[in-house]
mmCIF file of C-alpha atoms in Angstrom:
data_model
loop_
_atom_site.group_PDB
_atom_site.id
_atom_site.type_symbol
_atom_site.label_atom_id
_atom_site.label_comp_id
_atom_site.label_asym_id
_atom_site.label_seq_id
_atom_site.Cartn_x
_atom_site.Cartn_y
_atom_site.Cartn_z
ATOM 1 C CA UNK A 1 81.555 163.697 47.485
ATOM 2 C CA UNK A 2 82.401 162.514 44.000
ATOM 3 C CA UNK A 3 80.964 165.052 41.568
ATOM 4 C CA UNK A 4 81.051 164.842 37.756
ATOM 5 C CA UNK A 5 80.672 167.952 35.599
ATOM 6 C CA UNK A 6 79.880 167.346 31.915
ATOM 7 C CA UNK A 7 80.176 170.121 29.336
ATOM 8 C CA UNK A 8 79.517 173.798 29.923
ATOM 9 C CA UNK A 9 81.933 176.687 29.751
ATOM 10 C CA UNK A 10 81.665 179.555 32.195
ATOM 11 C CA UNK A 11 79.222 177.649 34.361
ATOM 12 C CA UNK A 12 81.621 174.704 34.552
ATOM 13 C CA UNK A 13 84.525 176.907 35.551
ATOM 14 C CA UNK A 14 82.533 178.702 38.211
ATOM 15 C CA UNK A 15 81.252 175.400 39.604
ATOM 16 C CA UNK A 16 84.727 173.873 39.693
ATOM 17 C CA UNK A 17 85.998 176.806 41.696
ATOM 18 C CA UNK A 18 83.205 176.800 44.214
ATOM 19 C CA UNK A 19 83.110 173.020 44.624
ATOM 20 C CA UNK A 20 86.868 172.771 44.951
ATOM 21 C CA UNK A 21 86.766 175.100 47.937
ATOM 22 C CA UNK A 22 84.441 172.635 49.637
ATOM 23 C CA UNK A 23 87.012 169.893 48.874
ATOM 24 C CA UNK A 24 84.800 167.644 46.798
ATOM 25 C CA UNK A 25 86.313 165.065 44.496
ATOM 26 C CA UNK A 26 85.686 166.466 40.993
ATOM 27 C CA UNK A 27 85.764 164.934 37.509
ATOM 28 C CA UNK A 28 85.299 167.150 34.463
ATOM 29 C CA UNK A 29 84.320 165.942 30.985
ATOM 30 C CA UNK A 30 84.420 168.367 28.065
ATOM 31 C CA UNK A 31 84.123 167.865 24.282
ATOM 32 C CA UNK A 32 86.487 170.725 23.345
ATOM 33 C CA UNK A 33 90.165 169.858 23.488
ATOM 34 C CA UNK A 34 91.567 173.369 23.825
ATOM 35 C CA UNK A 35 89.158 174.100 26.637
ATOM 36 C CA UNK A 36 90.279 170.899 28.368
ATOM 37 C CA UNK A 37 93.909 172.029 28.093
ATOM 38 C CA UNK A 38 92.909 175.370 29.508
ATOM 39 C CA UNK A 39 91.149 173.738 32.482
ATOM 40 C CA UNK A 40 93.968 171.258 33.033
ATOM 41 C CA UNK A 41 96.492 174.077 33.350
ATOM 42 C CA UNK A 42 94.343 175.843 35.962
ATOM 43 C CA UNK A 43 93.122 172.999 38.142
ATOM 44 C CA UNK A 44 94.683 169.868 39.587
ATOM 45 C CA UNK A 45 91.695 167.618 38.898
ATOM 46 C CA UNK A 46 90.966 164.871 36.339
ATOM 47 C CA UNK A 47 89.853 166.481 33.048
ATOM 48 C CA UNK A 48 88.559 164.072 30.410
ATOM 49 C CA UNK A 49 88.431 165.153 26.783
ATOM 50 C CA UNK A 50 85.509 163.627 24.899
ATOM 51 C CA UNK A 51 81.831 163.772 24.024
ATOM 52 C CA UNK A 52 79.991 163.129 27.307
ATOM 53 C CA UNK A 53 77.008 161.621 25.466
ATOM 54 C CA UNK A 54 79.135 158.589 24.589
ATOM 55 C CA UNK A 55 79.238 155.655 26.939
ATOM 56 C CA UNK A 56 82.946 154.964 26.415
ATOM 57 C CA UNK A 57 83.836 158.527 27.382
ATOM 58 C CA UNK A 58 81.901 158.178 30.622
ATOM 59 C CA UNK A 59 83.666 154.855 31.174
ATOM 60 C CA UNK A 60 87.050 156.513 30.686
ATOM 61 C CA UNK A 61 86.049 159.194 33.154
ATOM 62 C CA UNK A 62 85.338 156.489 35.741
ATOM 63 C CA UNK A 63 82.073 157.993 36.922
ATOM 64 C CA UNK A 64 80.792 154.699 38.331
ATOM 65 C CA UNK A 65 78.905 155.286 41.572
ATOM 66 C CA UNK A 66 79.509 159.042 41.668
ATOM 67 C CA UNK A 67 77.318 161.020 44.055
ATOM 68 C CA UNK A 68 76.271 163.769 41.675
ATOM 69 C CA UNK A 69 76.476 164.361 37.929
ATOM 70 C CA UNK A 70 75.839 167.838 36.544
ATOM 71 C CA UNK A 71 75.134 168.096 32.793
ATOM 72 C CA UNK A 72 75.794 171.590 31.466
ATOM 73 C CA UNK A 73 75.985 171.208 27.674
ATOM 74 C CA UNK A 74 74.088 173.663 25.490
ATOM 75 C CA UNK A 75 71.888 170.950 23.997
ATOM 76 C CA UNK A 76 68.886 169.815 26.057
ATOM 77 C CA UNK A 77 68.647 166.373 24.481
ATOM 78 C CA UNK A 78 72.371 165.773 25.084
ATOM 79 C CA UNK A 79 71.959 166.710 28.722
ATOM 80 C CA UNK A 80 69.074 164.306 29.008
ATOM 81 C CA UNK A 81 70.970 161.364 27.553
ATOM 82 C CA UNK A 82 74.012 162.122 29.733
ATOM 83 C CA UNK A 83 71.840 162.114 32.857
ATOM 84 C CA UNK A 84 70.092 158.923 31.847
ATOM 85 C CA UNK A 85 73.331 157.090 31.092
ATOM 86 C CA UNK A 86 74.784 158.204 34.389
ATOM 87 C CA UNK A 87 71.719 156.907 36.231
ATOM 88 C CA UNK A 88 71.100 153.685 34.369
ATOM 89 C CA UNK A 89 74.552 152.531 33.351
ATOM 90 C CA UNK A 90 76.825 154.041 35.997
ATOM 91 C CA UNK A 91 74.517 154.224 39.023
ATOM 92 C CA UNK A 92 75.167 157.863 39.773
ATOM 93 C CA UNK A 93 73.057 158.761 42.804
ATOM 94 C CA UNK A 94 71.822 162.183 41.755
ATOM 95 C CA UNK A 95 71.680 163.807 38.328
ATOM 96 C CA UNK A 96 71.245 167.513 37.675
ATOM 97 C CA UNK A 97 70.962 169.258 34.336
ATOM 98 C CA UNK A 98 70.372 172.666 32.832
ATOM 99 C CA UNK A 99 67.956 173.200 29.950
ATOM 100 C CA UNK A 100 67.545 176.074 27.525
ATOM 101 C CA UNK A 101 63.903 175.388 26.722
ATOM 102 C CA UNK A 102 61.840 176.126 29.858
ATOM 103 C CA UNK A 103 59.186 173.651 28.691
ATOM 104 C CA UNK A 104 61.650 170.824 29.244
ATOM 105 C CA UNK A 105 61.822 171.305 33.022
ATOM 106 C CA UNK A 106 58.640 169.335 33.731
ATOM 107 C CA UNK A 107 59.327 166.753 31.021
ATOM 108 C CA UNK A 108 62.823 165.902 32.201
ATOM 109 C CA UNK A 109 61.600 165.597 35.778
ATOM 110 C CA UNK A 110 58.847 163.251 34.662
ATOM 111 C CA UNK A 111 61.425 161.176 32.843
ATOM 112 C CA UNK A 112 63.540 160.790 35.967
ATOM 113 C CA UNK A 113 66.139 163.584 36.060
ATOM 114 C CA UNK A 114 66.292 164.665 39.714
ATOM 115 C CA UNK A 115 66.888 168.365 39.320
ATOM 116 C CA UNK A 116 66.300 170.399 36.175
ATOM 117 C CA UNK A 117 67.304 174.045 36.033
ATOM 118 C CA UNK A 118 66.271 176.531 33.392
ATOM 119 C CA UNK A 119 67.761 179.997 33.643
ATOM 120 C CA UNK A 120 65.134 181.362 31.272
ATOM 121 C CA UNK A 121 62.363 179.840 33.372
ATOM 122 C CA UNK A 122 63.699 181.222 36.641
ATOM 123 C CA UNK A 123 64.307 184.705 35.293
ATOM 124 C CA UNK A 124 60.886 184.778 33.606
ATOM 125 C CA UNK A 125 59.193 183.680 36.841
ATOM 126 C CA UNK A 126 61.028 186.340 38.806
ATOM 127 C CA UNK A 127 60.063 189.035 36.309
ATOM 128 C CA UNK A 128 56.480 187.856 36.297
ATOM 129 C CA UNK A 129 56.240 187.889 40.059
ATOM 130 C CA UNK A 130 57.887 191.218 40.495
ATOM 131 C CA UNK A 131 55.731 192.872 37.862
ATOM 132 C CA UNK A 132 52.348 191.606 39.071
ATOM 133 C CA UNK A 133 52.792 193.070 42.523
ATOM 134 C CA UNK A 134 53.974 196.399 43.799
ATOM 135 C CA UNK A 135 57.566 197.532 43.591
ATOM 136 C CA UNK A 136 58.261 197.678 47.277
ATOM 137 C CA UNK A 137 57.554 193.993 47.603
ATOM 138 C CA UNK A 138 60.227 191.403 47.090
ATOM 139 C CA UNK A 139 59.519 187.762 46.695
ATOM 140 C CA UNK A 140 61.435 184.579 46.197
ATOM 141 C CA UNK A 141 60.072 181.278 44.892
ATOM 142 C CA UNK A 142 61.094 177.933 46.193
ATOM 143 C CA UNK A 143 59.937 174.419 45.361
ATOM 144 C CA UNK A 144 59.571 175.327 41.659
ATOM 145 C CA UNK A 145 57.386 178.309 42.370
ATOM 146 C CA UNK A 146 54.832 176.510 44.533
ATOM 147 C CA UNK A 147 55.893 178.340 47.694
ATOM 148 C CA UNK A 148 56.931 181.975 47.934
ATOM 149 C CA UNK A 149 58.814 183.944 50.548
ATOM 150 C CA UNK A 150 57.748 187.564 50.479
ATOM 151 C CA UNK A 151 58.839 190.823 51.982
ATOM 152 C CA UNK A 152 56.559 193.820 52.442
ATOM 153 C CA UNK A 153 56.944 197.033 54.390
ATOM 154 C CA UNK A 154 53.853 198.218 56.227
ATOM 155 C CA UNK A 155 53.014 201.898 55.799
ATOM 156 C CA UNK A 156 50.618 204.205 57.704
ATOM 157 C CA UNK A 157 47.766 203.807 55.177
ATOM 158 C CA UNK A 158 47.540 200.048 55.399
ATOM 159 C CA UNK A 159 44.533 198.653 57.297
ATOM 160 C CA UNK A 160 46.695 196.239 59.284
ATOM 161 C CA UNK A 161 48.571 199.010 61.149
ATOM 162 C CA UNK A 162 48.088 198.822 64.931
ATOM 163 C CA UNK A 163 46.250 195.542 64.698
ATOM 164 C CA UNK A 164 47.002 192.274 66.414
ATOM 165 C CA UNK A 165 48.026 189.585 63.945
ATOM 166 C CA UNK A 166 45.314 187.264 65.306
ATOM 167 C CA UNK A 167 42.671 189.838 64.352
ATOM 168 C CA UNK A 168 43.743 190.149 60.743
ATOM 169 C CA UNK A 169 41.765 187.713 58.533
ATOM 170 C CA UNK A 170 44.722 185.979 56.917
ATOM 171 C CA UNK A 171 44.033 182.845 54.870
ATOM 172 C CA UNK A 172 45.182 179.440 56.110
ATOM 173 C CA UNK A 173 48.195 178.553 53.980
ATOM 174 C CA UNK A 174 50.522 181.350 55.040
ATOM 175 C CA UNK A 175 52.524 182.425 58.047
ATOM 176 C CA UNK A 176 54.311 185.614 58.997
ATOM 177 C CA UNK A 177 57.684 184.201 59.867
ATOM 178 C CA UNK A 178 59.292 187.378 61.145
ATOM 179 C CA UNK A 179 58.823 191.093 61.595
ATOM 180 C CA UNK A 180 61.722 193.487 61.225
ATOM 181 C CA UNK A 181 61.146 196.581 63.358
ATOM 182 C CA UNK A 182 63.916 199.168 62.913
ATOM 183 C CA UNK A 183 66.955 197.022 63.623
ATOM 184 C CA UNK A 184 65.244 194.405 65.792
ATOM 185 C CA UNK A 185 63.979 191.099 64.581
ATOM 186 C CA UNK A 186 60.740 189.866 66.145
ATOM 187 C CA UNK A 187 59.293 186.412 65.819
ATOM 188 C CA UNK A 188 55.596 187.277 65.868
ATOM 189 C CA UNK A 189 52.726 185.470 67.509
ATOM 190 C CA UNK A 190 49.016 186.222 67.451
ATOM 191 C CA UNK A 191 49.445 188.965 70.088
ATOM 192 C CA UNK A 192 52.035 190.942 68.110
ATOM 193 C CA UNK A 193 50.766 194.353 67.017
ATOM 194 C CA UNK A 194 51.931 195.523 63.595
ATOM 195 C CA UNK A 195 53.290 199.067 63.432
ATOM 196 C CA UNK A 196 53.930 201.428 60.558
ATOM 197 C CA UNK A 197 57.435 200.879 59.197
ATOM 198 C CA UNK A 198 57.536 197.190 60.068
ATOM 199 C CA UNK A 199 58.872 194.880 57.418
ATOM 200 C CA UNK A 200 57.055 191.558 57.271
ATOM 201 C CA UNK A 201 58.582 188.404 55.935
ATOM 202 C CA UNK A 202 55.915 185.867 55.182
ATOM 203 C CA UNK A 203 55.799 182.455 53.581
ATOM 204 C CA UNK A 204 52.758 181.424 51.572
ATOM 205 C CA UNK A 205 51.757 179.066 48.834
ATOM 206 C CA UNK A 206 51.973 180.860 45.492
ATOM 207 C CA UNK A 207 48.241 180.759 44.775
ATOM 208 C CA UNK A 208 47.250 182.941 47.706
ATOM 209 C CA UNK A 209 50.203 185.337 47.503
ATOM 210 C CA UNK A 210 48.141 188.105 45.890
ATOM 211 C CA UNK A 211 45.311 187.618 48.364
ATOM 212 C CA UNK A 212 47.675 188.064 51.308
ATOM 213 C CA UNK A 213 49.131 191.201 49.787
ATOM 214 C CA UNK A 214 45.692 192.689 49.243
ATOM 215 C CA UNK A 215 44.786 191.994 52.882
ATOM 216 C CA UNK A 216 47.936 193.726 54.103
ATOM 217 C CA UNK A 217 47.742 196.697 51.731
ATOM 218 C CA UNK A 218 43.939 196.952 51.801
ATOM 219 C CA UNK A 219 44.012 197.052 48.036
ATOM 220 C CA UNK A 220 41.481 195.400 45.824
ATOM 221 C CA UNK A 221 42.314 191.935 44.624
ATOM 222 C CA UNK B 1 34.187 151.651 11.395
ATOM 223 C CA UNK B 2 36.905 150.997 13.953
ATOM 224 C CA UNK B 3 39.405 150.696 11.143
ATOM 225 C CA UNK B 4 38.709 154.113 9.684
ATOM 226 C CA UNK B 5 38.877 155.680 13.143
ATOM 227 C CA UNK B 6 42.214 154.042 13.833
ATOM 228 C CA UNK B 7 43.612 155.227 10.520
ATOM 229 C CA UNK B 8 42.550 158.767 11.282
ATOM 230 C CA UNK B 9 44.739 158.875 14.398
ATOM 231 C CA UNK B 10 47.943 160.592 13.364
ATOM 232 C CA UNK B 11 51.407 159.123 12.951
ATOM 233 C CA UNK B 12 54.351 161.385 13.799
ATOM 234 C CA UNK B 13 57.655 161.028 11.986
ATOM 235 C CA UNK B 14 60.484 163.039 13.548
ATOM 236 C CA UNK B 15 63.308 163.899 11.226
ATOM 237 C CA UNK B 16 62.890 164.011 7.468
ATOM 238 C CA UNK B 17 66.064 162.304 6.343
ATOM 239 C CA UNK B 18 66.247 159.489 3.819
ATOM 240 C CA UNK B 19 64.677 157.038 6.244
ATOM 241 C CA UNK B 20 62.102 159.421 7.725
ATOM 242 C CA UNK B 21 60.904 160.715 4.370
ATOM 243 C CA UNK B 22 60.427 157.201 2.989
ATOM 244 C CA UNK B 23 58.551 156.004 6.069
ATOM 245 C CA UNK B 24 56.307 159.071 5.906
ATOM 246 C CA UNK B 25 55.695 158.559 2.180
ATOM 247 C CA UNK B 26 54.801 154.888 2.567
ATOM 248 C CA UNK B 27 52.457 155.454 5.494
ATOM 249 C CA UNK B 28 50.787 158.333 3.712
ATOM 250 C CA UNK B 29 50.226 156.109 0.653
ATOM 251 C CA UNK B 30 48.572 153.521 2.912
ATOM 252 C CA UNK B 31 46.037 156.123 3.959
ATOM 253 C CA UNK B 32 47.324 157.175 7.382
ATOM 254 C CA UNK B 33 47.360 160.763 8.537
ATOM 255 C CA UNK B 34 51.076 161.584 8.796
ATOM 256 C CA UNK B 35 52.903 164.530 10.366
ATOM 257 C CA UNK B 36 56.580 164.999 9.520
ATOM 258 C CA UNK B 37 58.669 167.250 11.749
ATOM 259 C CA UNK B 38 62.103 168.580 10.850
ATOM 260 C CA UNK B 39 63.937 171.720 11.876
ATOM 261 C CA UNK B 40 65.248 172.257 8.361
ATOM 262 C CA UNK B 41 62.708 173.274 5.744
ATOM 263 C CA UNK B 42 64.796 171.997 2.829
ATOM 264 C CA UNK B 43 64.640 168.466 4.285
ATOM 265 C CA UNK B 44 61.008 168.182 3.139
ATOM 266 C CA UNK B 45 62.161 168.067 -0.479
ATOM 267 C CA UNK B 46 63.061 164.436 0.102
ATOM 268 C CA UNK B 47 59.394 163.522 0.614
ATOM 269 C CA UNK B 48 57.977 161.573 -2.330
ATOM 270 C CA UNK B 49 55.421 163.265 -4.606
ATOM 271 C CA UNK B 50 52.545 161.138 -3.364
ATOM 272 C CA UNK B 51 53.014 162.316 0.238
ATOM 273 C CA UNK B 52 49.784 163.952 1.383
ATOM 274 C CA UNK B 53 50.447 164.517 5.106
ATOM 275 C CA UNK B 54 51.535 167.596 7.056
ATOM 276 C CA UNK B 55 54.983 169.148 7.214
ATOM 277 C CA UNK B 56 55.944 170.952 10.411
ATOM 278 C CA UNK B 57 59.141 172.982 10.721
ATOM 279 C CA UNK B 58 60.527 173.002 14.244
ATOM 280 C CA UNK B 59 62.454 171.359 17.037
ATOM 281 C CA UNK B 60 61.011 167.898 17.609
ATOM 282 C CA UNK B 61 61.938 167.989 21.303
ATOM 283 C CA UNK B 62 59.742 171.065 21.837
ATOM 284 C CA UNK B 63 56.459 170.041 23.409
ATOM 285 C CA UNK B 64 54.557 172.849 21.667
ATOM 286 C CA UNK B 65 55.613 171.502 18.278
ATOM 287 C CA UNK B 66 54.637 167.975 19.295
ATOM 288 C CA UNK B 67 51.236 169.129 20.444
ATOM 289 C CA UNK B 68 50.700 171.013 17.223
ATOM 290 C CA UNK B 69 51.282 167.671 15.511
ATOM 291 C CA UNK B 70 48.528 166.192 17.721
ATOM 292 C CA UNK B 71 50.799 163.863 19.645
ATOM 293 C CA UNK B 72 48.091 163.380 22.301
ATOM 294 C CA UNK B 73 46.004 161.325 19.897
ATOM 295 C CA UNK B 74 48.838 159.751 17.897
ATOM 296 C CA UNK B 75 48.905 155.995 17.296
ATOM 297 C CA UNK B 76 52.572 155.813 16.328
ATOM 298 C CA UNK B 77 55.743 157.864 16.698
ATOM 299 C CA UNK B 78 58.922 157.273 14.677
ATOM 300 C CA UNK B 79 62.023 159.026 16.041
ATOM 301 C CA UNK B 80 64.416 159.195 13.116
ATOM 302 C CA UNK B 81 66.424 162.404 13.508
ATOM 303 C CA UNK B 82 70.175 162.476 12.983
ATOM 304 C CA UNK B 83 70.981 162.620 16.681
ATOM 305 C CA UNK B 84 70.730 159.675 19.023
ATOM 306 C CA UNK B 85 70.196 161.894 22.035
ATOM 307 C CA UNK B 86 67.243 163.660 20.399
ATOM 308 C CA UNK B 87 65.755 160.322 19.311
ATOM 309 C CA UNK B 88 66.214 158.954 22.801
ATOM 310 C CA UNK B 89 64.445 161.926 24.357
ATOM 311 C CA UNK B 90 61.566 162.013 21.846
ATOM 312 C CA UNK B 91 60.887 158.296 22.071
ATOM 313 C CA UNK B 92 60.729 158.424 25.856
ATOM 314 C CA UNK B 93 58.489 161.493 25.805
ATOM 315 C CA UNK B 94 56.158 159.716 23.384
ATOM 316 C CA UNK B 95 56.078 156.469 25.288
ATOM 317 C CA UNK B 96 56.358 157.520 28.924
ATOM 318 C CA UNK B 97 54.553 160.878 28.944
ATOM 319 C CA UNK B 98 52.020 160.580 26.117
ATOM 320 C CA UNK B 99 51.653 156.776 26.301
ATOM 321 C CA UNK B 100 51.695 156.299 22.535
ATOM 322 C CA UNK B 101 51.106 152.573 21.858
ATOM 323 C CA UNK B 102 53.729 152.217 19.122
ATOM 324 C CA UNK B 103 57.054 154.018 19.389
ATOM 325 C CA UNK B 104 60.004 153.284 17.112
ATOM 326 C CA UNK B 105 63.431 154.839 17.445
ATOM 327 C CA UNK B 106 66.604 154.758 15.384
ATOM 328 C CA UNK B 107 69.948 154.627 17.200
ATOM 329 C CA UNK B 108 73.337 154.861 15.541
ATOM 330 C CA UNK B 109 75.026 153.767 18.761
ATOM 331 C CA UNK B 110 73.823 150.289 19.858
ATOM 332 C CA UNK B 111 74.859 151.130 23.449
ATOM 333 C CA UNK B 112 71.762 153.305 23.726
ATOM 334 C CA UNK B 113 69.649 150.169 23.834
ATOM 335 C CA UNK B 114 70.136 150.042 27.592
ATOM 336 C CA UNK B 115 68.523 153.451 28.044
ATOM 337 C CA UNK B 116 65.155 152.382 26.648
ATOM 338 C CA UNK B 117 65.213 148.941 28.212
ATOM 339 C CA UNK B 118 61.906 148.148 29.902
ATOM 340 C CA UNK B 119 59.854 150.741 28.051
ATOM 341 C CA UNK B 120 57.407 150.121 25.211
ATOM 342 C CA UNK B 121 59.884 151.348 22.606
ATOM 343 C CA UNK B 122 61.300 149.366 19.703
ATOM 344 C CA UNK B 123 64.701 150.326 18.360
ATOM 345 C CA UNK B 124 66.317 150.055 14.939
ATOM 346 C CA UNK B 125 70.107 149.971 14.652
ATOM 347 C CA UNK B 126 71.312 150.780 11.112
ATOM 348 C CA UNK B 127 74.849 149.628 11.930
ATOM 349 C CA UNK B 128 73.600 146.176 12.985
ATOM 350 C CA UNK B 129 71.391 145.878 9.909
ATOM 351 C CA UNK B 130 74.220 146.911 7.616
ATOM 352 C CA UNK B 131 76.453 144.322 9.226
ATOM 353 C CA UNK B 132 73.846 141.607 8.759
ATOM 354 C CA UNK B 133 73.385 142.560 5.150
ATOM 355 C CA UNK B 134 77.127 142.666 4.606
ATOM 356 C CA UNK B 135 77.496 139.188 6.057
ATOM 357 C CA UNK B 136 74.688 137.976 3.854
ATOM 358 C CA UNK B 137 75.990 139.312 0.556
ATOM 359 C CA UNK B 138 79.616 138.566 1.355
ATOM 360 C CA UNK B 139 78.673 135.055 2.330
ATOM 361 C CA UNK B 140 76.600 134.589 -0.844
ATOM 362 C CA UNK B 141 79.463 135.628 -3.099
ATOM 363 C CA UNK B 142 81.716 133.242 -1.207
ATOM 364 C CA UNK B 143 79.326 130.371 -1.979
ATOM 365 C CA UNK B 144 79.180 131.339 -5.635
ATOM 366 C CA UNK B 145 82.906 130.965 -5.979
#
């Protein structure tokens, strides 16, 4: 795949290394000359020195028809214009950018950027999720936080111990995808009986996550 | 009746430079409710004395700032910050997300025209205007000779 990386410092370097291993065709554009020299001495890939928000720089970089463009500059508006130029003027198939202001994630998506990543947003969401529920529970959000994958260990006091899964009144939009019992992995069905010490991995939509936890732990909602 | 209502809907001017401050001053004099947004407080000194609108300090690409300036009910947005990329983003937010009927944007780089093509956004290119004016005055002096 032809991948263009615009701007960014540590993130750019890390990406170059990991993408190079997968033998993608990389093009790097960076507005700082000494950093370009630094990159050029480390990697055998095209490094273009210039402001990636300018059309002529993107022309020089020959990004026409690239598969992916990743905009990593520190300025949200710059990243937006880079993505839009790549899409509209150079027909890049997929554009990805990072933003510093979490509020821009939705806006940029609405305006046509395919993937928008905000480190602040992701970390804040993780903190929020891990602080609203108990410590022993781990959860992971996918699809921008609409769906969560959760892990919970069943203890003796929980009301679900020694019950068949089909008898527990779980809501509709969730599924227990696997049960880890000691070192074995079980794919449960309605007949599976939960035991103390089991670790459940379940997928649910984010809205009912707390409800599912309160059913498993017997706690109040 | 309709006229007074229409005038009460705010106009947002982003960037309080020489152009932004003058636009804001003129519109304010005509009786519109004007909000000027700039991230630098000292920029507001450029506003003329008769300006009677609101000054908001902050990043014009931040949606919270825009909503504080009542962008939802705005009738016009003028994107006149120093940076083309910021102007490009603001004008598209105003037109494509908030559906503001009149959106004007200033671009230093005429290439950016292609990015707003097809949207309800009108652009001003100072470099083009300067060139036109140059041709006009240079041509006039040529005729005089």
